[in-house]
Short mmCIF file of C-alpha atoms in Angstrom, two decimals:
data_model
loop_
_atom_site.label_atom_id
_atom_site.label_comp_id
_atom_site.label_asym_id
_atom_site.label_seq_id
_atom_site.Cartn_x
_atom_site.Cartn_y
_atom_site.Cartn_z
CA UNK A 1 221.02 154.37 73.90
CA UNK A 2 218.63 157.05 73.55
CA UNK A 3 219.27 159.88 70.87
CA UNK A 4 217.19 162.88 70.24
CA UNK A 5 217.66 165.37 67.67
CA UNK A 6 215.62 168.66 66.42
CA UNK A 7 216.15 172.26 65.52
CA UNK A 8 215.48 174.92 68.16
CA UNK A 9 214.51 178.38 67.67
CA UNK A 10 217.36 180.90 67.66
CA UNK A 11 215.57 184.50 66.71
CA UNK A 12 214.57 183.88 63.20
CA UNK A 13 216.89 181.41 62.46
CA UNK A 14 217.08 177.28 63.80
CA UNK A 15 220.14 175.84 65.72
CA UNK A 16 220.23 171.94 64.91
CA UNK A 17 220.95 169.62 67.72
CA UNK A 18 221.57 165.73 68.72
CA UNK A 19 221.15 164.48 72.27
CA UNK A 20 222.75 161.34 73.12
CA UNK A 21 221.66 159.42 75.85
CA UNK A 22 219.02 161.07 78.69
CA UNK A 23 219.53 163.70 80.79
CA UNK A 24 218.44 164.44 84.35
CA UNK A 25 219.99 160.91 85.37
CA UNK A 26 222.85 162.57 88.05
CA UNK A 27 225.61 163.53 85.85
CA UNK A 28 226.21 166.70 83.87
CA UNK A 29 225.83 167.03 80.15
CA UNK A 30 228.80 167.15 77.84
CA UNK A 31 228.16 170.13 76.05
CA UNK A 32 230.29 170.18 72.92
CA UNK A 33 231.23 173.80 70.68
CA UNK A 34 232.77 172.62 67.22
CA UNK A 35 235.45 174.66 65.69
CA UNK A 36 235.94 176.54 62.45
CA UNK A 37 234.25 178.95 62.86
CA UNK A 38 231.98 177.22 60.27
CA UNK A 39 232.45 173.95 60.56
CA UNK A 40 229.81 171.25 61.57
CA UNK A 41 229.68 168.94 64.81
CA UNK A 42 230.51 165.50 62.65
CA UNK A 43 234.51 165.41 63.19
CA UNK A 44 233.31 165.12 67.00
CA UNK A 45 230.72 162.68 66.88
CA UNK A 46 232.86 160.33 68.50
CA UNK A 47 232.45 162.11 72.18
CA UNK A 48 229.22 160.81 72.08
CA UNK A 49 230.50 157.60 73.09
CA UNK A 50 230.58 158.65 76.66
CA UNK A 51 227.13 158.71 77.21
CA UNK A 52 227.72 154.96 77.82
CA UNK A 53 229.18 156.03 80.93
CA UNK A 54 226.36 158.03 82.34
CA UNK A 55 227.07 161.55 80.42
CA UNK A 56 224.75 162.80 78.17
CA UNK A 57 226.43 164.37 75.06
CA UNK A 58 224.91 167.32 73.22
CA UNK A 59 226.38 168.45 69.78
CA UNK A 60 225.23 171.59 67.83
CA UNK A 61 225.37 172.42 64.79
CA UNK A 62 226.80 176.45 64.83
CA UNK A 63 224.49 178.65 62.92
CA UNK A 64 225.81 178.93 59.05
CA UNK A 65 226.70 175.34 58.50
CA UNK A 66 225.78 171.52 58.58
CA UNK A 67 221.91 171.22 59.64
CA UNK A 68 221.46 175.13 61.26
CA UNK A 69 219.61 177.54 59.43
CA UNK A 70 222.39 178.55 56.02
CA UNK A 71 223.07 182.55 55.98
CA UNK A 72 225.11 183.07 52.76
CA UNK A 73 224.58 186.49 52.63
CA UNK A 74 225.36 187.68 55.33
CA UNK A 75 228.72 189.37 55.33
CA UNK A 76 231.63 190.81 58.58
CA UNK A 77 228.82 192.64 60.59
CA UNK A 78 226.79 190.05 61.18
CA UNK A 79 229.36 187.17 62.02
CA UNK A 80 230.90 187.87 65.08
CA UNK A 81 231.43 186.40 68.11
CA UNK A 82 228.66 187.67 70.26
CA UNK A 83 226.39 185.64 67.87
CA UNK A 84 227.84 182.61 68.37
CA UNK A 85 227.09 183.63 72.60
CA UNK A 86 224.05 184.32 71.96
CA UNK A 87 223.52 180.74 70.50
CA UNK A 88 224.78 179.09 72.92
CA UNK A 89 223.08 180.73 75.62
CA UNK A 90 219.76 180.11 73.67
CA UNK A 91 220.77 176.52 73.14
CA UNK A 92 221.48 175.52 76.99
CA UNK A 93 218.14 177.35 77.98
CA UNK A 94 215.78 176.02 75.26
CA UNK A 95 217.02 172.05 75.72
CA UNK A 96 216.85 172.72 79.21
CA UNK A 97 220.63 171.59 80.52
CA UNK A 98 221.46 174.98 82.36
CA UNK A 99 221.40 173.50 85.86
CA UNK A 100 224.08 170.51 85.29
CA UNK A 101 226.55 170.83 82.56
CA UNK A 102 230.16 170.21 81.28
CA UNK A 103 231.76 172.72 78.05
CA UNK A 104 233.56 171.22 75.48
CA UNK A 105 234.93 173.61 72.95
CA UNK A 106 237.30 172.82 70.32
CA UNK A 107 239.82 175.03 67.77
CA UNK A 108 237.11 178.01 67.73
CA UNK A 109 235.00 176.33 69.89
CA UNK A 110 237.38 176.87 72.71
CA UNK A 111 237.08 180.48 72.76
CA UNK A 112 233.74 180.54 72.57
CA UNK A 113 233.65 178.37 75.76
CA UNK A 114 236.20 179.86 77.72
CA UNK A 115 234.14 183.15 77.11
CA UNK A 116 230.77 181.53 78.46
CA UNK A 117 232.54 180.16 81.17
CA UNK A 118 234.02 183.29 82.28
CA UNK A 119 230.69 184.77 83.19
CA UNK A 120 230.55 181.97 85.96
CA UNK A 121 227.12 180.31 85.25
CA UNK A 122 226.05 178.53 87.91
CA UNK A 123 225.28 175.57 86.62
CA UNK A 124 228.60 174.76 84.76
CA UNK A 125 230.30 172.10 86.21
CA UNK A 126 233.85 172.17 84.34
CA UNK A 127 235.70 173.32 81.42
CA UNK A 128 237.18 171.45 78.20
CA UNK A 129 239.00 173.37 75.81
CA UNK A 130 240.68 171.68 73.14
CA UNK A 131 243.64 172.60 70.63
CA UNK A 132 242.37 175.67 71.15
CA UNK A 133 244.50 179.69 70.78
CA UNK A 134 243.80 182.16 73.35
CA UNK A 135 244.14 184.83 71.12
CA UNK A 136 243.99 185.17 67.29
CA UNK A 137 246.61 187.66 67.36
CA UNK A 138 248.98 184.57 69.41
CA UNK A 139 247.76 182.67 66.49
CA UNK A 140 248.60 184.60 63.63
CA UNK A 141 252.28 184.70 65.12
CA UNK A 142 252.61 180.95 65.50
CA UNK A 143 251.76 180.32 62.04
CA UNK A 144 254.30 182.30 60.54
CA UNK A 145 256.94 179.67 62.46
CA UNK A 146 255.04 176.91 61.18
CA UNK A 147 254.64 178.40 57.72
CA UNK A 148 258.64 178.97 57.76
CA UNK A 149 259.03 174.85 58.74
CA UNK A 150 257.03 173.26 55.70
CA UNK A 151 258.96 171.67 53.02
CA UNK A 152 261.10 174.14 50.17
CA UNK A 153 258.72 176.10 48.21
CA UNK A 154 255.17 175.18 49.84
CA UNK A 155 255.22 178.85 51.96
CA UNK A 156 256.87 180.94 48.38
CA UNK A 157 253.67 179.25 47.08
CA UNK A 158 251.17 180.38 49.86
CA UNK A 159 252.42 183.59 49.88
CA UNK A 160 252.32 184.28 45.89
CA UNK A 161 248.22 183.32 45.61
CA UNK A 162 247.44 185.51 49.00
CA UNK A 163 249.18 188.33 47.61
CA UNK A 164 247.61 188.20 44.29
CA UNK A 165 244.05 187.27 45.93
CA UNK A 166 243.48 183.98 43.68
CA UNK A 167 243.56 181.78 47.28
CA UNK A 168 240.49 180.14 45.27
CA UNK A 169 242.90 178.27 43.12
CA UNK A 170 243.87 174.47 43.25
CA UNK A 171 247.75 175.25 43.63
CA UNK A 172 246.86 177.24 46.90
CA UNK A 173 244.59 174.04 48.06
CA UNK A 174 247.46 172.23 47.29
CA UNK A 175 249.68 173.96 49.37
CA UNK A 176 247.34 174.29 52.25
CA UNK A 177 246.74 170.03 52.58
CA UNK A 178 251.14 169.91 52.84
CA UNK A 179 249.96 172.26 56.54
CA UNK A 180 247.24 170.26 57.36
CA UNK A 181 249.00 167.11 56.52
CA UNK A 182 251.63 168.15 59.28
CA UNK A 183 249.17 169.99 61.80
CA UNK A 184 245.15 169.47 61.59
CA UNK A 185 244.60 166.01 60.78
CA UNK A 186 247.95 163.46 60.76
CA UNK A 187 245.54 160.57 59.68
CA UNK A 188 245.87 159.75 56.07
CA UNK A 189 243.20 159.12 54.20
CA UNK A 190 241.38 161.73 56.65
CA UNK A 191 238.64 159.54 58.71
CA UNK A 192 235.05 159.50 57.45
CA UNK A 193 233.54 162.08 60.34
CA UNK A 194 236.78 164.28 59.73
CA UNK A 195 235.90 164.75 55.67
CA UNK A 196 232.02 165.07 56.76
CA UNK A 197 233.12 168.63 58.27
CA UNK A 198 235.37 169.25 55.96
CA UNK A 199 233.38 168.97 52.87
CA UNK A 200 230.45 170.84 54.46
CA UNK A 201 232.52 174.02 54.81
CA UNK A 202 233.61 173.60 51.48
CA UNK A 203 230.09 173.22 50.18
CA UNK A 204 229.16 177.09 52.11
CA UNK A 205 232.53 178.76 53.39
CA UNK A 206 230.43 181.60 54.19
CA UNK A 207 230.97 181.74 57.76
CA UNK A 208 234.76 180.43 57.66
CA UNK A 209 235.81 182.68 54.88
CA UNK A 210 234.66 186.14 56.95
CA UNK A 211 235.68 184.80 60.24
CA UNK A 212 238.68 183.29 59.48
CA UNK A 213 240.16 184.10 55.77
CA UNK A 214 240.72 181.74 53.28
CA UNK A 215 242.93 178.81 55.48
CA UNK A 216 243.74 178.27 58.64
CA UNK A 217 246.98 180.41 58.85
CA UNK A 218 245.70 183.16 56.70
CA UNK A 219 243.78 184.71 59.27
CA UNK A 220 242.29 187.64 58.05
CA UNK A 221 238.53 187.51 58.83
CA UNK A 222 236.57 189.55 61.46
CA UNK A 223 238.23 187.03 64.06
CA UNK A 224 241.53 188.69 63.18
CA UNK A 225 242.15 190.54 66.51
CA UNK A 226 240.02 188.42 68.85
CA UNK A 227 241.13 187.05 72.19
CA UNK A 228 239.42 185.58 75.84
CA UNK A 229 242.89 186.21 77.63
CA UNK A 230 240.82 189.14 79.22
CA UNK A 231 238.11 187.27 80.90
CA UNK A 232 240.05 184.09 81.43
CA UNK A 233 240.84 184.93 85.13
CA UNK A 234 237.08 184.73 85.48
CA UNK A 235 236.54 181.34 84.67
CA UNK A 236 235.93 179.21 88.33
CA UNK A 237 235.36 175.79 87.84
CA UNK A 238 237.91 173.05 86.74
CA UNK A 239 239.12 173.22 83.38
CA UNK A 240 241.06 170.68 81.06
CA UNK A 241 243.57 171.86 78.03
CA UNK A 242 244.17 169.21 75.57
CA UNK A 243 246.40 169.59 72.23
CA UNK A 244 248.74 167.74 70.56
CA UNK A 245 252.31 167.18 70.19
CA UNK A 246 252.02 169.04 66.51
CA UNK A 247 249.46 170.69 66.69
CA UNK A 248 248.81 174.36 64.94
CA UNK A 249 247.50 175.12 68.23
CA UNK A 250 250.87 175.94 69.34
CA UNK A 251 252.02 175.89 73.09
CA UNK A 252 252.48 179.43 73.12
CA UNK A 253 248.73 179.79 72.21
CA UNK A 254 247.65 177.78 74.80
CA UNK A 255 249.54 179.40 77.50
CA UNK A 256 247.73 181.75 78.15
CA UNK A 257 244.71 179.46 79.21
CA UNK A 258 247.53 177.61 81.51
CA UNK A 259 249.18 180.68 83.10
CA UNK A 260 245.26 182.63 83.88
CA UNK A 261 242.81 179.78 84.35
CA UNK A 262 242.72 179.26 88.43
CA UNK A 263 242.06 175.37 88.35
CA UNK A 264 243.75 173.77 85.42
CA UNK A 265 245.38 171.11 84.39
CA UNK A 266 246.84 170.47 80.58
CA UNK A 267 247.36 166.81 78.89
CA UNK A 268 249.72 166.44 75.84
CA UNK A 269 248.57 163.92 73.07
CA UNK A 270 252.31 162.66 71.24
CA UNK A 271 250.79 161.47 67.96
CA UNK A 272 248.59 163.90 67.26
CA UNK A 273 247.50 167.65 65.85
CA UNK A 274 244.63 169.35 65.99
CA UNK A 275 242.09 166.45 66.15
CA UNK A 276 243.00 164.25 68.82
CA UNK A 277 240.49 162.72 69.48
CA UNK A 278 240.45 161.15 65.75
CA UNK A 279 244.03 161.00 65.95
CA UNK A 280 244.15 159.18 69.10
CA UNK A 281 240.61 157.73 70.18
CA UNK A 282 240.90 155.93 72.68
CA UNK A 283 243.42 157.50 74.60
CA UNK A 284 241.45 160.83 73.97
CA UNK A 285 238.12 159.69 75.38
CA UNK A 286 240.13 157.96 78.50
CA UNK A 287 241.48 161.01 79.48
CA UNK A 288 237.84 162.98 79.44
CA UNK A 289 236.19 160.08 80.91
CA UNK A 290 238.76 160.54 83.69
CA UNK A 291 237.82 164.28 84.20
CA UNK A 292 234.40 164.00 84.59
CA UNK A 293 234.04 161.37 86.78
CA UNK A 294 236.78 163.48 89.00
CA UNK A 295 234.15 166.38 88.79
CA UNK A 296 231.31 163.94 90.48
#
């Protein structure tokens, strides 16, 4: 299978990319947004297995992390979702793909898909957003009901070190793996592409620490207030939700993609949280195989 990889041009700064299998050969390209914000495209690396079925697969490394041109400086002005557009945008034109394509976006990535897709490109074939809010304020809300459900002490701990600002400290990291435990990554030990994204946001937070805050339900980052429930009405090609039975991606964040998307359709994974398709492989990459052949 052919796989081609490089750094593009974005402005001044390189977006990193890997191209699996050929395009131009009658089906779409997968085009797949990691989360985070600040995380890299390794915990999805598996999605590339569908270029054995005729779809090209394009991951991309965000700008900030993984192989992208590193910005540790910069600070809350300069990472912000238009950026992360504006990337994309620059991405799709410079590897040529903008006539034939299928979005992916997962966690963060979601958003940032549902917003490209709501300005109706024309050569965007259909929609996946995975385990994926609407709206960070819908998110904020859901967490406090999953903070309130860990085990006795766990949120009293949480709450001390964000109060007093040391969130830097092992008994906060602690505390944060008994939530992710129960609602990013159910796997235990965490598989080998999951830790690859995981320890390259811990080796430059930069972009996850001003976007987001210091964990996933301590949302206090320039991403605080965001939301695509505006434009989601917009969006006019077939669309997929996936999320899983626990994930932190509540229901009630997802609804709003359900209740404003015209063509949509949502699939449930039982055993799984936030990563799916780690948690649940094969079912996972049935279920998108199934929706993209239905687009042809």
């Amino acid at each position: 299978m052919d796989v081609a990889k490089g750094r593009i041009r974005f402005g001044e700064y390189e977006t990193w990319y890997r191209m699996t299998g050929s395009p131009g050969a009658g089906r779409p390209v997968l085009v797949v947004a990691h989360g985070g914000p600040g995380s890299t495209h390794d915990y999805l690396g598996n999605l590339a297995e569908l270029a054995r079925f005729g779809f090209p697969v394009l991951h991309y490394d965000q700008l900030g992390n993984g192989g992208s041109t590193r910005l540790p400086d910069k600070g809350p002005d300069f990472w912000l979702p238009p950026l992360f557009q504006a990337e994309l945008d620059n991405l799709l034109r410079a590897l040529g793909v903008t006539d034939d394509y299928v979005l992916f976006g997962h966690s963060w990535g979601g958003l940032l898909a549902a917003r490209h897709a709501a300005e109706q490109p024309p050569g965007l074939r259909g929609l996946v957003i995975a385990d994926s809010p609407a709206s960070y304020p819908l998110w904020r809300k859901e967490m406090e009901v999953l903070r309130a459900a860990l085990p006795p002490g766990v949120d009293d701990t949480l709450r001390r070190h964000e109060e007093a600002g040391t969130t830097d400290e092992h008994a906060y990291h602690k505390a944060v793996r008994a939530f992710n435990d129960r609602h990013v990554c159910r796997i235990v030990p965490w598989p080998r592409d999951y830790r690859a994204s995981h320890m390259e946001m811990s080796n430059d937070p930069t972009v996850y620490s001003v976007m987001n805050g210091p964990s996933e339900f301590h949302v206090i980052g320039t991403l605080k207030d965001y939301t695509v429930e505006d434009c989601l009405a917009a969006i006019d090609v077939p669309t997929l939700l996936l999320t899983g039975r626990h994930d932190e991606a509540t229901p009630a964040t997802v609804q709003p993609y359900f209740e404003l998307i015209p063509d949509v359709r949502w699939e449930v994974f039982e055993e799984s949280s936030h990563v799916p398709n780690l948690e649940e492989p094969e079912r996972f990459l049935a279920v998108l195989l199934e929706f993209l052949q239905n687009l042809d």
